[in-house]
mmCIF file of C-alpha atoms in Angstrom:
data_model
loop_
_atom_site.group_PDB
_atom_site.id
_atom_site.type_symbol
_atom_site.label_atom_id
_atom_site.label_comp_id
_atom_site.label_asym_id
_atom_site.label_seq_id
_atom_site.Cartn_x
_atom_site.Cartn_y
_atom_site.Cartn_z
ATOM 1 C CA UNK Q 7 18.886 154.037 -18.796
ATOM 2 C CA UNK Q 8 16.611 152.080 -21.133
ATOM 3 C CA UNK Q 9 17.319 148.519 -22.231
ATOM 4 C CA UNK Q 10 15.935 147.018 -25.412
ATOM 5 C CA UNK Q 11 16.524 144.321 -28.025
ATOM 6 C CA UNK Q 12 15.884 144.253 -31.742
ATOM 7 C CA UNK Q 13 12.383 142.884 -32.443
ATOM 8 C CA UNK Q 14 11.464 142.925 -28.722
ATOM 9 C CA UNK Q 15 8.221 144.730 -27.888
ATOM 10 C CA UNK Q 16 9.285 146.444 -24.639
ATOM 11 C CA UNK Q 17 11.745 148.869 -23.042
ATOM 12 C CA UNK Q 18 13.243 148.052 -19.608
ATOM 13 C CA UNK Q 19 14.088 151.125 -17.538
ATOM 14 C CA UNK Q 20 16.516 151.447 -14.631
ATOM 15 C CA UNK Q 21 13.692 152.147 -12.179
ATOM 16 C CA UNK Q 22 12.455 148.571 -12.684
ATOM 17 C CA UNK Q 23 9.544 149.528 -14.943
ATOM 18 C CA UNK Q 24 8.749 148.262 -18.438
ATOM 19 C CA UNK Q 25 6.876 149.827 -21.368
ATOM 20 C CA UNK Q 26 5.359 148.043 -24.354
ATOM 21 C CA UNK Q 27 6.460 149.470 -27.717
ATOM 22 C CA UNK Q 28 6.368 148.728 -31.404
ATOM 23 C CA UNK Q 29 9.546 146.638 -31.812
ATOM 24 C CA UNK Q 30 12.688 148.351 -33.148
ATOM 25 C CA UNK Q 31 14.061 146.702 -36.251
ATOM 26 C CA UNK Q 32 17.139 146.647 -38.449
ATOM 27 C CA UNK Q 33 16.534 147.985 -41.917
ATOM 28 C CA UNK Q 34 18.580 149.412 -44.706
ATOM 29 C CA UNK Q 35 20.942 151.906 -43.151
ATOM 30 C CA UNK Q 36 20.784 150.777 -39.540
ATOM 31 C CA UNK Q 37 18.529 150.442 -36.507
ATOM 32 C CA UNK Q 38 15.051 151.992 -36.654
ATOM 33 C CA UNK Q 39 12.622 152.934 -33.862
ATOM 34 C CA UNK Q 40 8.953 153.484 -34.547
ATOM 35 C CA UNK Q 41 7.140 156.647 -33.425
ATOM 36 C CA UNK Q 42 5.599 155.384 -30.192
ATOM 37 C CA UNK Q 43 8.986 154.103 -28.964
ATOM 38 C CA UNK Q 44 10.602 157.508 -29.487
ATOM 39 C CA UNK Q 45 7.747 159.272 -27.703
ATOM 40 C CA UNK Q 46 8.091 156.931 -24.718
ATOM 41 C CA UNK Q 47 11.831 157.630 -24.515
ATOM 42 C CA UNK Q 48 11.304 161.387 -24.765
ATOM 43 C CA UNK Q 49 8.694 161.274 -22.016
ATOM 44 C CA UNK Q 50 10.786 159.111 -19.695
ATOM 45 C CA UNK Q 51 13.970 161.155 -20.012
ATOM 46 C CA UNK Q 52 12.297 164.561 -19.817
ATOM 47 C CA UNK Q 53 13.260 165.040 -16.129
ATOM 48 C CA UNK Q 54 15.774 167.941 -15.827
ATOM 49 C CA UNK Q 55 19.320 166.824 -15.010
ATOM 50 C CA UNK Q 56 19.443 168.901 -11.827
ATOM 51 C CA UNK Q 57 16.437 167.113 -10.259
ATOM 52 C CA UNK Q 58 17.313 163.800 -8.530
ATOM 53 C CA UNK Q 59 15.226 160.885 -9.774
ATOM 54 C CA UNK Q 60 15.433 158.981 -6.502
ATOM 55 C CA UNK Q 61 16.433 159.826 -2.972
ATOM 56 C CA UNK Q 62 17.334 157.838 0.109
ATOM 57 C CA UNK Q 63 14.144 157.876 2.160
ATOM 58 C CA UNK Q 64 15.258 155.586 4.987
ATOM 59 C CA UNK Q 65 18.400 154.266 6.654
ATOM 60 C CA UNK Q 66 18.207 151.250 8.967
ATOM 61 C CA UNK Q 67 21.115 150.808 11.383
ATOM 62 C CA UNK Q 68 21.357 147.320 12.846
ATOM 63 C CA UNK Q 69 23.472 146.872 16.014
ATOM 64 C CA UNK Q 70 24.184 143.146 16.063
ATOM 65 C CA UNK Q 71 23.257 140.721 18.861
ATOM 66 C CA UNK Q 72 21.743 142.111 22.113
ATOM 67 C CA UNK Q 73 19.810 140.824 25.114
ATOM 68 C CA UNK Q 74 20.470 137.134 25.719
ATOM 69 C CA UNK Q 75 23.035 137.124 22.880
ATOM 70 C CA UNK Q 76 26.199 139.018 23.906
ATOM 71 C CA UNK Q 77 27.998 138.318 20.648
ATOM 72 C CA UNK Q 78 31.771 138.054 20.888
ATOM 73 C CA UNK Q 79 33.344 138.691 24.309
ATOM 74 C CA UNK Q 80 36.976 139.548 24.969
ATOM 75 C CA UNK Q 81 39.111 140.476 27.970
ATOM 76 C CA UNK Q 82 41.957 142.910 28.460
ATOM 77 C CA UNK Q 83 43.980 144.298 31.353
ATOM 78 C CA UNK Q 84 44.311 148.003 32.103
ATOM 79 C CA UNK Q 85 46.325 149.302 35.072
ATOM 80 C CA UNK Q 86 46.335 145.820 36.578
ATOM 81 C CA UNK Q 87 42.557 145.423 36.377
ATOM 82 C CA UNK Q 88 40.695 143.039 34.066
ATOM 83 C CA UNK Q 89 37.893 144.336 31.837
ATOM 84 C CA UNK Q 90 35.486 142.702 29.407
ATOM 85 C CA UNK Q 91 34.762 143.959 25.902
ATOM 86 C CA UNK Q 92 31.280 142.782 24.892
ATOM 87 C CA UNK Q 93 30.222 143.014 21.265
ATOM 88 C CA UNK Q 94 26.537 143.757 21.887
ATOM 89 C CA UNK Q 95 27.442 146.809 24.007
ATOM 90 C CA UNK Q 96 30.136 148.111 21.671
ATOM 91 C CA UNK Q 97 27.975 147.966 18.560
ATOM 92 C CA UNK Q 98 24.939 149.514 20.268
ATOM 93 C CA UNK Q 99 27.052 152.433 21.484
ATOM 94 C CA UNK Q 100 28.590 152.964 18.038
ATOM 95 C CA UNK Q 101 25.257 152.578 16.237
ATOM 96 C CA UNK Q 102 23.579 155.098 18.543
ATOM 97 C CA UNK Q 103 26.294 157.646 17.762
ATOM 98 C CA UNK Q 104 25.774 157.080 14.019
ATOM 99 C CA UNK Q 105 22.002 157.340 14.449
ATOM 100 C CA UNK Q 106 22.206 160.695 16.245
ATOM 101 C CA UNK Q 107 24.475 162.223 13.629
ATOM 102 C CA UNK Q 108 22.293 161.021 10.752
ATOM 103 C CA UNK Q 109 19.113 162.286 12.469
ATOM 104 C CA UNK Q 110 20.671 165.719 12.799
ATOM 105 C CA UNK Q 111 21.944 165.721 9.209
ATOM 106 C CA UNK Q 112 18.759 164.370 7.592
ATOM 107 C CA UNK Q 113 15.624 165.489 9.494
ATOM 108 C CA UNK Q 114 13.554 164.653 6.389
ATOM 109 C CA UNK Q 115 14.692 161.009 6.222
ATOM 110 C CA UNK Q 116 13.568 158.055 8.333
ATOM 111 C CA UNK Q 117 16.610 157.066 10.409
ATOM 112 C CA UNK Q 118 15.923 153.884 12.382
ATOM 113 C CA UNK Q 119 17.627 151.229 14.489
ATOM 114 C CA UNK Q 120 16.700 147.574 14.876
ATOM 115 C CA UNK Q 121 17.268 147.932 18.620
ATOM 116 C CA UNK Q 122 17.868 150.909 20.895
ATOM 117 C CA UNK Q 123 18.578 148.995 24.104
ATOM 118 C CA UNK Q 124 19.742 145.629 25.403
ATOM 119 C CA UNK Q 125 17.082 143.622 23.566
ATOM 120 C CA UNK Q 126 17.329 140.639 21.241
ATOM 121 C CA UNK Q 127 15.587 140.957 17.883
ATOM 122 C CA UNK Q 128 16.201 137.740 15.946
ATOM 123 C CA UNK Q 129 17.879 137.810 12.550
ATOM 124 C CA UNK Q 130 14.464 137.218 11.005
ATOM 125 C CA UNK Q 131 13.018 140.150 12.996
ATOM 126 C CA UNK Q 132 15.737 142.480 11.732
ATOM 127 C CA UNK Q 133 15.228 141.515 8.104
ATOM 128 C CA UNK Q 134 11.439 141.710 8.392
ATOM 129 C CA UNK Q 135 11.724 145.209 9.835
ATOM 130 C CA UNK Q 136 13.965 146.283 6.964
ATOM 131 C CA UNK Q 137 11.796 144.811 4.228
ATOM 132 C CA UNK Q 138 8.563 146.248 5.659
ATOM 133 C CA UNK Q 139 9.650 149.875 5.924
ATOM 134 C CA UNK Q 140 7.232 151.999 3.910
ATOM 135 C CA UNK Q 141 8.768 154.093 1.129
ATOM 136 C CA UNK Q 142 7.434 156.560 -1.384
ATOM 137 C CA UNK Q 143 7.709 155.733 -5.078
ATOM 138 C CA UNK Q 144 10.816 157.891 -5.518
ATOM 139 C CA UNK Q 145 12.570 156.660 -2.359
ATOM 140 C CA UNK Q 146 15.055 153.907 -1.542
ATOM 141 C CA UNK Q 147 16.488 152.440 1.659
ATOM 142 C CA UNK Q 148 19.911 151.242 2.786
ATOM 143 C CA UNK Q 149 20.742 148.742 5.546
ATOM 144 C CA UNK Q 150 23.873 149.062 7.701
ATOM 145 C CA UNK Q 151 24.636 146.227 10.138
ATOM 146 C CA UNK Q 152 27.279 146.895 12.815
ATOM 147 C CA UNK Q 153 29.291 144.113 14.482
ATOM 148 C CA UNK Q 154 32.598 143.407 16.202
ATOM 149 C CA UNK Q 155 34.889 140.512 15.413
ATOM 150 C CA UNK Q 156 36.632 137.717 17.306
ATOM 151 C CA UNK Q 157 39.340 135.191 16.508
ATOM 152 C CA UNK Q 158 41.246 132.309 18.088
ATOM 153 C CA UNK Q 159 44.345 134.274 17.099
ATOM 154 C CA UNK Q 160 44.930 136.956 19.726
ATOM 155 C CA UNK Q 161 46.961 138.975 17.221
ATOM 156 C CA UNK Q 162 44.132 139.357 14.696
ATOM 157 C CA UNK Q 163 42.916 142.949 14.532
ATOM 158 C CA UNK Q 164 41.444 145.549 12.219
ATOM 159 C CA UNK Q 165 38.133 146.657 10.737
ATOM 160 C CA UNK Q 166 36.448 145.418 7.564
ATOM 161 C CA UNK Q 167 33.241 145.932 5.591
ATOM 162 C CA UNK Q 168 31.261 143.100 3.995
ATOM 163 C CA UNK Q 169 28.710 143.027 1.206
ATOM 164 C CA UNK Q 170 26.712 140.207 -0.380
ATOM 165 C CA UNK Q 171 28.648 137.907 -2.722
ATOM 166 C CA UNK Q 172 28.247 139.084 -6.295
ATOM 167 C CA UNK Q 173 27.195 135.636 -7.528
ATOM 168 C CA UNK Q 174 24.350 135.295 -4.982
ATOM 169 C CA UNK Q 175 20.862 135.808 -6.429
ATOM 170 C CA UNK Q 176 17.707 136.767 -4.536
ATOM 171 C CA UNK Q 177 14.041 137.058 -5.524
ATOM 172 C CA UNK Q 178 13.699 140.827 -5.448
ATOM 173 C CA UNK Q 179 10.758 141.517 -7.751
ATOM 174 C CA UNK Q 180 7.177 140.863 -6.650
ATOM 175 C CA UNK Q 181 5.626 138.722 -9.381
ATOM 176 C CA UNK Q 182 2.181 140.229 -8.724
ATOM 177 C CA UNK Q 183 3.473 143.659 -9.786
ATOM 178 C CA UNK Q 184 4.600 142.489 -13.234
ATOM 179 C CA UNK Q 185 2.077 142.178 -16.058
ATOM 180 C CA UNK Q 186 4.453 140.552 -18.551
ATOM 181 C CA UNK Q 187 5.751 137.480 -16.677
ATOM 182 C CA UNK Q 188 8.362 136.704 -19.341
ATOM 183 C CA UNK Q 189 10.409 139.727 -18.279
ATOM 184 C CA UNK Q 190 10.379 138.857 -14.546
ATOM 185 C CA UNK Q 191 13.810 137.121 -14.582
ATOM 186 C CA UNK Q 192 15.270 140.026 -16.552
ATOM 187 C CA UNK Q 193 13.932 142.630 -14.127
ATOM 188 C CA UNK Q 194 15.093 140.583 -11.141
ATOM 189 C CA UNK Q 195 18.594 140.297 -12.570
ATOM 190 C CA UNK Q 196 18.718 144.024 -13.343
ATOM 191 C CA UNK Q 197 17.672 144.857 -9.795
ATOM 192 C CA UNK Q 198 20.217 142.441 -8.301
ATOM 193 C CA UNK Q 199 22.997 144.012 -10.368
ATOM 194 C CA UNK Q 200 21.926 147.473 -9.206
ATOM 195 C CA UNK Q 201 21.783 146.467 -5.538
ATOM 196 C CA UNK Q 202 25.180 144.774 -5.770
ATOM 197 C CA UNK Q 203 26.774 147.846 -7.314
ATOM 198 C CA UNK Q 204 25.283 150.144 -4.690
ATOM 199 C CA UNK Q 205 26.241 147.807 -1.818
ATOM 200 C CA UNK Q 206 29.848 147.800 -2.996
ATOM 201 C CA UNK Q 207 29.813 151.596 -3.189
ATOM 202 C CA UNK Q 208 28.379 151.936 0.325
ATOM 203 C CA UNK Q 209 30.988 149.481 1.622
ATOM 204 C CA UNK Q 210 33.835 151.354 -0.071
ATOM 205 C CA UNK Q 211 32.700 154.769 1.164
ATOM 206 C CA UNK Q 212 32.343 153.442 4.728
ATOM 207 C CA UNK Q 213 35.741 151.709 4.622
ATOM 208 C CA UNK Q 214 37.361 154.926 3.365
ATOM 209 C CA UNK Q 215 35.581 156.871 6.107
ATOM 210 C CA UNK Q 216 36.854 154.498 8.793
ATOM 211 C CA UNK Q 217 40.399 154.662 7.438
ATOM 212 C CA UNK Q 218 40.336 158.455 7.509
ATOM 213 C CA UNK Q 219 39.052 158.616 11.094
ATOM 214 C CA UNK Q 220 40.867 155.679 12.692
ATOM 215 C CA UNK Q 221 44.233 156.330 11.064
ATOM 216 C CA UNK Q 222 47.065 154.223 12.484
ATOM 217 C CA UNK Q 223 45.109 153.070 15.530
ATOM 218 C CA UNK Q 224 43.807 149.977 13.716
ATOM 219 C CA UNK Q 225 44.521 148.442 10.290
ATOM 220 C CA UNK Q 226 42.013 148.152 7.476
ATOM 221 C CA UNK Q 227 41.272 144.568 6.465
ATOM 222 C CA UNK Q 228 39.513 145.772 3.325
ATOM 223 C CA UNK Q 229 36.267 144.951 1.550
ATOM 224 C CA UNK Q 230 34.966 141.378 1.699
ATOM 225 C CA UNK Q 231 32.111 139.280 0.296
ATOM 226 C CA UNK Q 232 29.937 136.865 2.254
ATOM 227 C CA UNK Q 233 26.330 135.658 2.266
ATOM 228 C CA UNK Q 234 25.504 136.823 5.785
ATOM 229 C CA UNK Q 235 21.860 136.227 6.743
ATOM 230 C CA UNK Q 236 20.889 139.879 7.052
ATOM 231 C CA UNK Q 237 22.511 141.065 3.827
ATOM 232 C CA UNK Q 238 21.232 138.169 1.734
ATOM 233 C CA UNK Q 239 17.650 138.519 2.986
ATOM 234 C CA UNK Q 240 17.341 142.304 3.039
ATOM 235 C CA UNK Q 241 15.819 143.378 -0.282
ATOM 236 C CA UNK Q 242 17.926 146.515 -0.574
ATOM 237 C CA UNK Q 243 21.569 147.606 -0.758
ATOM 238 C CA UNK Q 244 23.132 146.432 2.500
ATOM 239 C CA UNK Q 245 26.506 146.088 4.216
ATOM 240 C CA UNK Q 246 27.892 144.534 7.396
ATOM 241 C CA UNK Q 247 30.684 146.306 9.280
ATOM 242 C CA UNK Q 248 33.155 144.628 11.652
ATOM 243 C CA UNK Q 249 34.581 147.388 13.880
ATOM 244 C CA UNK Q 250 37.508 145.351 15.204
ATOM 245 C CA UNK Q 251 38.465 142.293 17.255
ATOM 246 C CA UNK Q 252 37.302 142.083 20.867
ATOM 247 C CA UNK Q 253 39.644 139.077 21.175
ATOM 248 C CA UNK Q 254 42.676 141.336 20.675
ATOM 249 C CA UNK Q 255 43.631 143.036 23.961
ATOM 250 C CA UNK Q 256 44.806 146.252 22.337
ATOM 251 C CA UNK Q 257 41.731 146.501 20.144
ATOM 252 C CA UNK Q 258 39.434 145.515 23.010
ATOM 253 C CA UNK Q 259 40.691 148.528 24.958
ATOM 254 C CA UNK Q 260 40.057 150.744 21.950
ATOM 255 C CA UNK Q 261 36.541 149.406 21.374
ATOM 256 C CA UNK Q 262 35.667 150.124 25.019
ATOM 257 C CA UNK Q 263 36.884 153.701 24.589
ATOM 258 C CA UNK Q 264 34.289 156.418 23.922
ATOM 259 C CA UNK Q 265 36.812 158.443 21.926
ATOM 260 C CA UNK Q 266 37.675 155.536 19.649
ATOM 261 C CA UNK Q 267 34.047 154.512 19.134
ATOM 262 C CA UNK Q 268 33.270 158.112 18.189
ATOM 263 C CA UNK Q 269 35.982 157.905 15.527
ATOM 264 C CA UNK Q 270 34.402 154.710 14.198
ATOM 265 C CA UNK Q 271 30.947 156.286 14.227
ATOM 266 C CA UNK Q 272 32.235 159.407 12.461
ATOM 267 C CA UNK Q 273 33.911 157.287 9.791
ATOM 268 C CA UNK Q 274 30.769 155.238 9.122
ATOM 269 C CA UNK Q 275 28.619 158.386 9.152
ATOM 270 C CA UNK Q 276 30.914 160.109 6.648
ATOM 271 C CA UNK Q 277 30.765 157.076 4.372
ATOM 272 C CA UNK Q 278 26.973 156.950 4.461
ATOM 273 C CA UNK Q 279 26.724 160.694 3.771
ATOM 274 C CA UNK Q 280 29.102 160.389 0.828
ATOM 275 C CA UNK Q 281 27.024 157.554 -0.615
ATOM 276 C CA UNK Q 282 23.763 159.474 -0.200
ATOM 277 C CA UNK Q 283 25.274 162.488 -1.945
ATOM 278 C CA UNK Q 284 26.449 160.267 -4.804
ATOM 279 C CA UNK Q 285 23.113 158.471 -4.996
ATOM 280 C CA UNK Q 286 20.914 161.536 -4.974
ATOM 281 C CA UNK Q 287 22.935 163.305 -7.660
ATOM 282 C CA UNK Q 288 23.183 160.356 -10.039
ATOM 283 C CA UNK Q 289 19.436 159.667 -10.365
ATOM 284 C CA UNK Q 290 19.658 156.712 -8.018
ATOM 285 C CA UNK Q 291 19.287 153.013 -8.583
ATOM 286 C CA UNK Q 292 16.491 150.478 -8.943
ATOM 287 C CA UNK Q 293 13.792 150.738 -6.267
ATOM 288 C CA UNK Q 294 11.407 148.088 -4.988
ATOM 289 C CA UNK Q 295 7.763 149.072 -4.820
#
């Protein structure tokens, strides 16, 4: 896609780049482009339709909490014995299952986790890791944070997927990379819109995947918006998943079950795969260089 305005001397493309042109103008009979503008458009859109413009080069899976931070903790009784359901353990187990499946599916992509054991990377550490992952020019990255929920209400249960509020704005474009400073706010807004759209798509595909795998075992609480630290500071499409409520006895038992966690992992994996397939066959979205 190329954006332009009458009498403006540049094109804005959906990969975040800009090209100076002789301004289009309105004359007798309609809108007119001058020769160099047409040549730039022809050159830019000369990529065959069957060749993806971008691909997902990296996926960062972020199991929440860890180490000194257990996250939410719940208790349940099974066969007369009390057990604890600890968020940091549940989400690490689920994330590891997702990681292994993605590594097998995509040997050419960088599949990473913010922690692989009972350690405590801070929120800042997690975001810094995400934002510093090296990508090629035609690659993009997605961030998937995995958590479990808790509530004062013991009846609250279900899974949900969060993405960054659509009205939240970040500084996504590096000013040093832009020659024409006047277009910086425009490029930043374009990139934010792209990331928001892709985050919503990832969230929807993951929610659908969970619903398909979990079935009637736990209810879907739907898609939700919030300015969580990791999703608002990660300069990429990102989502935060709540697998269920450790504070609910029934759901606590499920979340401590290997079979149920595998269903959750399979659902999230299927959602990520569906998004990647969509992304890589639709020429992708704005990338950050």
